Amino acid sequence: MTNEITVVNELPTFEEVASAIVEFAKQKPGFELCNYGSMASYKSDYNRYKKDADFNRNFSKGEIIDMLQLLTKVQYEYILKTGKRLSYNKERQQMDYICGQYFPTEYQYALRQLIEEIQFKIETNKRKFSEIREVKPFRTGGEFVAITLHTNPENEMFVIVCPDWEDNTNAILEFSNGDAMKVPYSYIKWKRDLLPSEK
């Protein structure tokens, strides 16, 4: 499902974010051999970096844009969220990375995690409604909210239900972790009848 969200709420465009991701992936690690006690330890760190760098650099700007377009608005906002180790800086139009212990071995891994998270969310959007075990609706703050139990019964997620404006027969379950799922609106509607009356 493609979402036209490049302007709404002043979110950066898909092209801006994709450009930042590609440029971040192109960065050189900055290894300095003099910091290593042996060639073996240097090669170990280099190979670790190279594995993630090869994965990240395999994606073109166009491919990144295509993936971003498959995210929901909530998912898109989630991956851009500041406060994470790797996030998008809208003012500078670049990816900002907060280094942990050693930048050369970390930064490509952080980007790979982001790309794999995007891929995971795209796959999540393809889940069938039958994969939901149960929906328990309730109200909070005037918004219709539900708890959804996935195939793993220990994995509870809070979700906000909103209309799918592209198809008014469906609703979108938008999870607090950025995942989303399309479900028949009729199911949500009859579940709404089970809600406690508002005071």
PDB file of C-alpha atoms in Angstrom:
ATOM      1  CA  MET A   1       0.000   0.000   0.000  1.00  0.00           C
ATOM      2  CA  THR A   2       1.505   3.328  -1.078  1.00  0.00           C
ATOM      3  CA  ASN A   3       0.896   6.409   1.027  1.00  0.00           C
ATOM      4  CA  GLU A   4       1.105   9.988  -0.241  1.00  0.00           C
ATOM      5  CA  ILE A   5       2.789  11.377   2.836  1.00  0.00           C
ATOM      6  CA  THR A   6       5.751  13.320   1.526  1.00  0.00           C
ATOM      7  CA  VAL A   7       4.258  16.692   2.510  1.00  0.00           C
ATOM      8  CA  VAL A   8       1.779  15.905   5.275  1.00  0.00           C
ATOM      9  CA  ASN A   9       2.973  16.980   8.735  1.00  0.00           C
ATOM     10  CA  GLU A  10       6.175  18.316   7.155  1.00  0.00           C
ATOM     11  CA  LEU A  11       7.674  14.861   6.873  1.00  0.00           C
ATOM     12  CA  PRO A  12      10.780  14.628   4.683  1.00  0.00           C
ATOM     13  CA  THR A  13      10.201  13.237   1.210  1.00  0.00           C
ATOM     14  CA  PHE A  14      11.045   9.653   0.368  1.00  0.00           C
ATOM     15  CA  GLU A  15      13.736  10.961  -1.976  1.00  0.00           C
ATOM     16  CA  GLU A  16      15.373  13.028   0.767  1.00  0.00           C
ATOM     17  CA  VAL A  17      15.510  10.106   3.166  1.00  0.00           C
ATOM     18  CA  ALA A  18      16.683   7.665   0.493  1.00  0.00           C
ATOM     19  CA  SER A  19      19.476  10.057  -0.513  1.00  0.00           C
ATOM     20  CA  ALA A  20      20.579  10.359   3.105  1.00  0.00           C
ATOM     21  CA  ILE A  21      20.592   6.579   3.548  1.00  0.00           C
ATOM     22  CA  VAL A  22      22.661   6.017   0.392  1.00  0.00           C
ATOM     23  CA  GLU A  23      25.148   8.738   1.345  1.00  0.00           C
ATOM     24  CA  PHE A  24      25.486   7.317   4.850  1.00  0.00           C
ATOM     25  CA  ALA A  25      26.207   3.882   3.381  1.00  0.00           C
ATOM     26  CA  LYS A  26      28.947   5.360   1.167  1.00  0.00           C
ATOM     27  CA  GLN A  27      30.920   6.686   4.129  1.00  0.00           C
ATOM     28  CA  LYS A  28      34.394   5.251   4.620  1.00  0.00           C
ATOM     29  CA  PRO A  29      34.944   3.576   7.992  1.00  0.00           C
ATOM     30  CA  GLY A  30      38.188   5.364   8.829  1.00  0.00           C
ATOM     31  CA  PHE A  31      40.104   2.378  10.133  1.00  0.00           C
ATOM     32  CA  GLU A  32      43.630   3.199  11.293  1.00  0.00           C
ATOM     33  CA  LEU A  33      46.013   0.261  11.306  1.00  0.00           C
ATOM     34  CA  CYS A  34      48.159   1.928  13.951  1.00  0.00           C
ATOM     35  CA  ASN A  35      45.318   1.438  16.451  1.00  0.00           C
ATOM     36  CA  TYR A  36      45.562  -2.340  16.140  1.00  0.00           C
ATOM     37  CA  GLY A  37      47.988  -4.625  17.892  1.00  0.00           C
ATOM     38  CA  SER A  38      47.907  -7.195  15.114  1.00  0.00           C
ATOM     39  CA  MET A  39      46.858  -7.615  11.510  1.00  0.00           C
ATOM     40  CA  ALA A  40      44.458 -10.370  12.593  1.00  0.00           C
ATOM     41  CA  SER A  41      42.460  -8.031  14.849  1.00  0.00           C
ATOM     42  CA  TYR A  42      42.365  -5.400  12.107  1.00  0.00           C
ATOM     43  CA  LYS A  43      41.099  -7.906   9.535  1.00  0.00           C
ATOM     44  CA  SER A  44      38.472  -9.143  11.982  1.00  0.00           C
ATOM     45  CA  ASP A  45      37.033  -5.645  12.417  1.00  0.00           C
ATOM     46  CA  TYR A  46      37.337  -4.872   8.708  1.00  0.00           C
ATOM     47  CA  ASN A  47      35.493  -8.031   7.678  1.00  0.00           C
ATOM     48  CA  ARG A  48      32.759  -7.218  10.188  1.00  0.00           C
ATOM     49  CA  TYR A  49      32.367  -3.759   8.657  1.00  0.00           C
ATOM     50  CA  LYS A  50      32.578  -5.060   5.075  1.00  0.00           C
ATOM     51  CA  LYS A  51      29.774  -7.592   5.527  1.00  0.00           C
ATOM     52  CA  ASP A  52      27.260  -4.920   6.575  1.00  0.00           C
ATOM     53  CA  ALA A  53      28.612  -2.320   4.128  1.00  0.00           C
ATOM     54  CA  ASP A  54      28.174  -4.696   1.184  1.00  0.00           C
ATOM     55  CA  PHE A  55      24.580  -5.342   2.248  1.00  0.00           C
ATOM     56  CA  ASN A  56      23.767  -1.631   2.589  1.00  0.00           C
ATOM     57  CA  ARG A  57      25.498  -0.522  -0.606  1.00  0.00           C
ATOM     58  CA  ASN A  58      23.602  -3.117  -2.597  1.00  0.00           C
ATOM     59  CA  PHE A  59      20.517  -0.869  -2.447  1.00  0.00           C
ATOM     60  CA  SER A  60      20.198   1.973  -4.927  1.00  0.00           C
ATOM     61  CA  LYS A  61      18.445   5.219  -4.110  1.00  0.00           C
ATOM     62  CA  GLY A  62      15.507   4.136  -6.268  1.00  0.00           C
ATOM     63  CA  GLU A  63      15.193   0.828  -4.440  1.00  0.00           C
ATOM     64  CA  ILE A  64      15.177   2.608  -1.078  1.00  0.00           C
ATOM     65  CA  ILE A  65      12.464   4.974  -2.319  1.00  0.00           C
ATOM     66  CA  ASP A  66      10.392   2.008  -3.502  1.00  0.00           C
ATOM     67  CA  MET A  67      10.639   0.414  -0.055  1.00  0.00           C
ATOM     68  CA  LEU A  68       9.776   3.623   1.801  1.00  0.00           C
ATOM     69  CA  GLN A  69       6.656   4.028  -0.346  1.00  0.00           C
ATOM     70  CA  LEU A  70       5.365   0.692   0.942  1.00  0.00           C
ATOM     71  CA  LEU A  71       5.348   1.899   4.551  1.00  0.00           C
ATOM     72  CA  THR A  72       2.347   3.388   6.297  1.00  0.00           C
ATOM     73  CA  LYS A  73       2.557   6.931   7.633  1.00  0.00           C
ATOM     74  CA  VAL A  74       3.022   5.630  11.182  1.00  0.00           C
ATOM     75  CA  GLN A  75       5.803   3.297  10.084  1.00  0.00           C
ATOM     76  CA  TYR A  76       7.525   6.057   8.129  1.00  0.00           C
ATOM     77  CA  GLU A  77       7.429   8.413  11.107  1.00  0.00           C
ATOM     78  CA  TYR A  78       8.705   5.631  13.348  1.00  0.00           C
ATOM     79  CA  ILE A  79      11.848   4.907  11.350  1.00  0.00           C
ATOM     80  CA  LEU A  80      12.639   8.637  11.189  1.00  0.00           C
ATOM     81  CA  LYS A  81      12.148   9.091  14.923  1.00  0.00           C
ATOM     82  CA  THR A  82      14.875  11.017  16.679  1.00  0.00           C
ATOM     83  CA  GLY A  83      16.419   9.702  19.860  1.00  0.00           C
ATOM     84  CA  LYS A  84      17.491   6.439  18.274  1.00  0.00           C
ATOM     85  CA  ARG A  85      21.145   5.706  17.569  1.00  0.00           C
ATOM     86  CA  LEU A  86      20.550   6.220  13.845  1.00  0.00           C
ATOM     87  CA  SER A  87      17.946   8.782  12.788  1.00  0.00           C
ATOM     88  CA  TYR A  88      17.191  11.260  10.021  1.00  0.00           C
ATOM     89  CA  ASN A  89      18.115  14.906  10.583  1.00  0.00           C
ATOM     90  CA  LYS A  90      15.594  16.943   8.585  1.00  0.00           C
ATOM     91  CA  GLU A  91      17.464  20.242   8.923  1.00  0.00           C
ATOM     92  CA  ARG A  92      20.724  18.852   7.560  1.00  0.00           C
ATOM     93  CA  GLN A  93      19.021  16.269   5.335  1.00  0.00           C
ATOM     94  CA  GLN A  94      21.325  13.514   6.486  1.00  0.00           C
ATOM     95  CA  MET A  95      21.425  10.506   8.753  1.00  0.00           C
ATOM     96  CA  ASP A  96      22.715  11.232  12.259  1.00  0.00           C
ATOM     97  CA  TYR A  97      24.518   8.467  14.085  1.00  0.00           C
ATOM     98  CA  ILE A  98      25.285   8.396  17.813  1.00  0.00           C
ATOM     99  CA  CYS A  99      28.432   6.339  18.156  1.00  0.00           C
ATOM    100  CA  GLY A 100      28.654   3.650  20.807  1.00  0.00           C
ATOM    101  CA  GLN A 101      32.200   2.399  21.256  1.00  0.00           C
ATOM    102  CA  TYR A 102      33.849   2.259  17.822  1.00  0.00           C
ATOM    103  CA  PHE A 103      32.369   3.991  14.769  1.00  0.00           C
ATOM    104  CA  PRO A 104      34.121   1.964  12.011  1.00  0.00           C
ATOM    105  CA  THR A 105      32.559  -1.323  13.124  1.00  0.00           C
ATOM    106  CA  GLU A 106      29.181   0.090  14.176  1.00  0.00           C
ATOM    107  CA  TYR A 107      27.781   2.549  11.668  1.00  0.00           C
ATOM    108  CA  GLN A 108      27.152   0.138   8.801  1.00  0.00           C
ATOM    109  CA  TYR A 109      25.578  -2.364  11.182  1.00  0.00           C
ATOM    110  CA  ALA A 110      23.224   0.353  12.477  1.00  0.00           C
ATOM    111  CA  LEU A 111      22.161   1.174   8.913  1.00  0.00           C
ATOM    112  CA  ARG A 112      21.673  -2.493   8.088  1.00  0.00           C
ATOM    113  CA  GLN A 113      19.375  -2.805  11.100  1.00  0.00           C
ATOM    114  CA  LEU A 114      17.333   0.148   9.801  1.00  0.00           C
ATOM    115  CA  ILE A 115      17.029  -1.306   6.294  1.00  0.00           C
ATOM    116  CA  GLU A 116      16.085  -4.720   7.663  1.00  0.00           C
ATOM    117  CA  GLU A 117      13.510  -3.044   9.909  1.00  0.00           C
ATOM    118  CA  ILE A 118      11.968  -1.393   6.847  1.00  0.00           C
ATOM    119  CA  GLN A 119      11.894  -4.744   5.058  1.00  0.00           C
ATOM    120  CA  PHE A 120      10.280  -6.379   8.079  1.00  0.00           C
ATOM    121  CA  LYS A 121       7.554  -3.742   8.242  1.00  0.00           C
ATOM    122  CA  ILE A 122       6.826  -4.222   4.544  1.00  0.00           C
ATOM    123  CA  GLU A 123       6.393  -7.938   5.150  1.00  0.00           C
ATOM    124  CA  THR A 124       4.220  -7.158   8.178  1.00  0.00           C
ATOM    125  CA  ASN A 125       1.901  -5.171   5.922  1.00  0.00           C
ATOM    126  CA  LYS A 126       1.357  -8.321   3.864  1.00  0.00           C
ATOM    127  CA  ARG A 127       0.124 -10.367   6.831  1.00  0.00           C
ATOM    128  CA  LYS A 128      -3.273 -11.910   6.467  1.00  0.00           C
ATOM    129  CA  PHE A 129      -6.052 -10.973   8.857  1.00  0.00           C
ATOM    130  CA  SER A 130      -6.278 -14.621   9.940  1.00  0.00           C
ATOM    131  CA  GLU A 131      -2.912 -14.233  11.676  1.00  0.00           C
ATOM    132  CA  ILE A 132      -4.553 -12.080  14.353  1.00  0.00           C
ATOM    133  CA  ARG A 133      -5.671 -14.244  17.229  1.00  0.00           C
ATOM    134  CA  GLU A 134      -7.820 -11.773  19.096  1.00  0.00           C
ATOM    135  CA  VAL A 135      -8.781  -8.110  19.265  1.00  0.00           C
ATOM    136  CA  LYS A 136      -9.851  -6.622  22.591  1.00  0.00           C
ATOM    137  CA  PRO A 137     -11.218  -3.097  22.078  1.00  0.00           C
ATOM    138  CA  PHE A 138     -11.450  -0.302  24.627  1.00  0.00           C
ATOM    139  CA  ARG A 139     -11.387   3.481  24.637  1.00  0.00           C
ATOM    140  CA  THR A 140      -8.758   5.847  25.927  1.00  0.00           C
ATOM    141  CA  GLY A 141      -8.426   9.583  25.424  1.00  0.00           C
ATOM    142  CA  GLY A 142     -11.371   9.628  23.044  1.00  0.00           C
ATOM    143  CA  GLU A 143      -9.599   7.410  20.517  1.00  0.00           C
ATOM    144  CA  PHE A 144     -10.611   3.920  19.529  1.00  0.00           C
ATOM    145  CA  VAL A 145      -7.788   1.644  20.632  1.00  0.00           C
ATOM    146  CA  ALA A 146      -7.385  -2.112  20.685  1.00  0.00           C
ATOM    147  CA  ILE A 147      -4.999  -4.714  22.019  1.00  0.00           C
ATOM    148  CA  THR A 148      -4.030  -7.234  19.391  1.00  0.00           C
ATOM    149  CA  LEU A 149      -2.519 -10.628  20.163  1.00  0.00           C
ATOM    150  CA  HIS A 150      -0.414 -12.008  17.337  1.00  0.00           C
ATOM    151  CA  THR A 151       0.515 -15.630  16.692  1.00  0.00           C
ATOM    152  CA  ASN A 152       2.871 -15.355  19.630  1.00  0.00           C
ATOM    153  CA  PRO A 153       0.444 -15.102  22.578  1.00  0.00           C
ATOM    154  CA  GLU A 154       3.095 -13.334  24.678  1.00  0.00           C
ATOM    155  CA  ASN A 155       3.416 -10.506  22.182  1.00  0.00           C
ATOM    156  CA  GLU A 156       0.804  -7.867  23.009  1.00  0.00           C
ATOM    157  CA  MET A 157       0.753  -4.670  20.996  1.00  0.00           C
ATOM    158  CA  PHE A 158      -1.373  -1.566  21.427  1.00  0.00           C
ATOM    159  CA  VAL A 159      -2.868  -0.324  18.192  1.00  0.00           C
ATOM    160  CA  ILE A 160      -4.843   2.652  16.970  1.00  0.00           C
ATOM    161  CA  VAL A 161      -7.555   1.935  14.437  1.00  0.00           C
ATOM    162  CA  CYS A 162      -7.942   4.467  11.642  1.00  0.00           C
ATOM    163  CA  PRO A 163      -9.784   4.414   8.295  1.00  0.00           C
ATOM    164  CA  ASP A 164      -8.064   3.298   5.140  1.00  0.00           C
ATOM    165  CA  TRP A 165      -8.874   6.306   2.979  1.00  0.00           C
ATOM    166  CA  GLU A 166      -7.990   4.399  -0.183  1.00  0.00           C
ATOM    167  CA  ASP A 167     -10.651   1.809   0.537  1.00  0.00           C
ATOM    168  CA  ASN A 168     -13.457   2.598   2.994  1.00  0.00           C
ATOM    169  CA  THR A 169     -14.214  -1.109   3.431  1.00  0.00           C
ATOM    170  CA  ASN A 170     -10.985  -1.533   5.360  1.00  0.00           C
ATOM    171  CA  ALA A 171      -9.335  -0.156   8.472  1.00  0.00           C
ATOM    172  CA  ILE A 172      -5.667   0.095   9.348  1.00  0.00           C
ATOM    173  CA  LEU A 173      -4.337  -1.252  12.630  1.00  0.00           C
ATOM    174  CA  GLU A 174      -1.334   0.930  13.436  1.00  0.00           C
ATOM    175  CA  PHE A 175       0.834  -0.554  16.149  1.00  0.00           C
ATOM    176  CA  SER A 176       2.790   1.449  18.683  1.00  0.00           C
ATOM    177  CA  ASN A 177       6.014  -0.114  17.374  1.00  0.00           C
ATOM    178  CA  GLY A 178       5.388   1.235  13.872  1.00  0.00           C
ATOM    179  CA  ASP A 179       3.972  -1.932  12.337  1.00  0.00           C
ATOM    180  CA  ALA A 180       0.618  -1.782  10.590  1.00  0.00           C
ATOM    181  CA  MET A 181      -1.971  -4.126   9.166  1.00  0.00           C
ATOM    182  CA  LYS A 182      -5.077  -3.758   6.993  1.00  0.00           C
ATOM    183  CA  VAL A 183      -8.224  -5.521   8.244  1.00  0.00           C
ATOM    184  CA  PRO A 184     -11.894  -5.546   7.191  1.00  0.00           C
ATOM    185  CA  TYR A 185     -13.572  -2.483   8.657  1.00  0.00           C
ATOM    186  CA  SER A 186     -16.712  -4.512   9.337  1.00  0.00           C
ATOM    187  CA  TYR A 187     -14.778  -6.566  11.878  1.00  0.00           C
ATOM    188  CA  ILE A 188     -13.606  -3.469  13.717  1.00  0.00           C
ATOM    189  CA  LYS A 189     -17.075  -1.942  13.518  1.00  0.00           C
ATOM    190  CA  TRP A 190     -18.835  -4.803  15.252  1.00  0.00           C
ATOM    191  CA  LYS A 191     -16.071  -4.983  17.799  1.00  0.00           C
ATOM    192  CA  ARG A 192     -16.719  -1.313  18.501  1.00  0.00           C
ATOM    193  CA  ASP A 193     -20.182  -2.284  19.751  1.00  0.00           C
ATOM    194  CA  LEU A 194     -18.497  -4.167  22.584  1.00  0.00           C
ATOM    195  CA  LEU A 195     -16.841  -1.031  23.897  1.00  0.00           C
ATOM    196  CA  PRO A 196     -17.835   0.202  27.343  1.00  0.00           C
ATOM    197  CA  SER A 197     -20.077   3.246  27.206  1.00  0.00           C
ATOM    198  CA  GLU A 198     -18.286   6.555  27.622  1.00  0.00           C
ATOM    199  CA  LYS A 199     -19.009   8.560  30.740  1.00  0.00           C
TER     200      LYS A 199
END
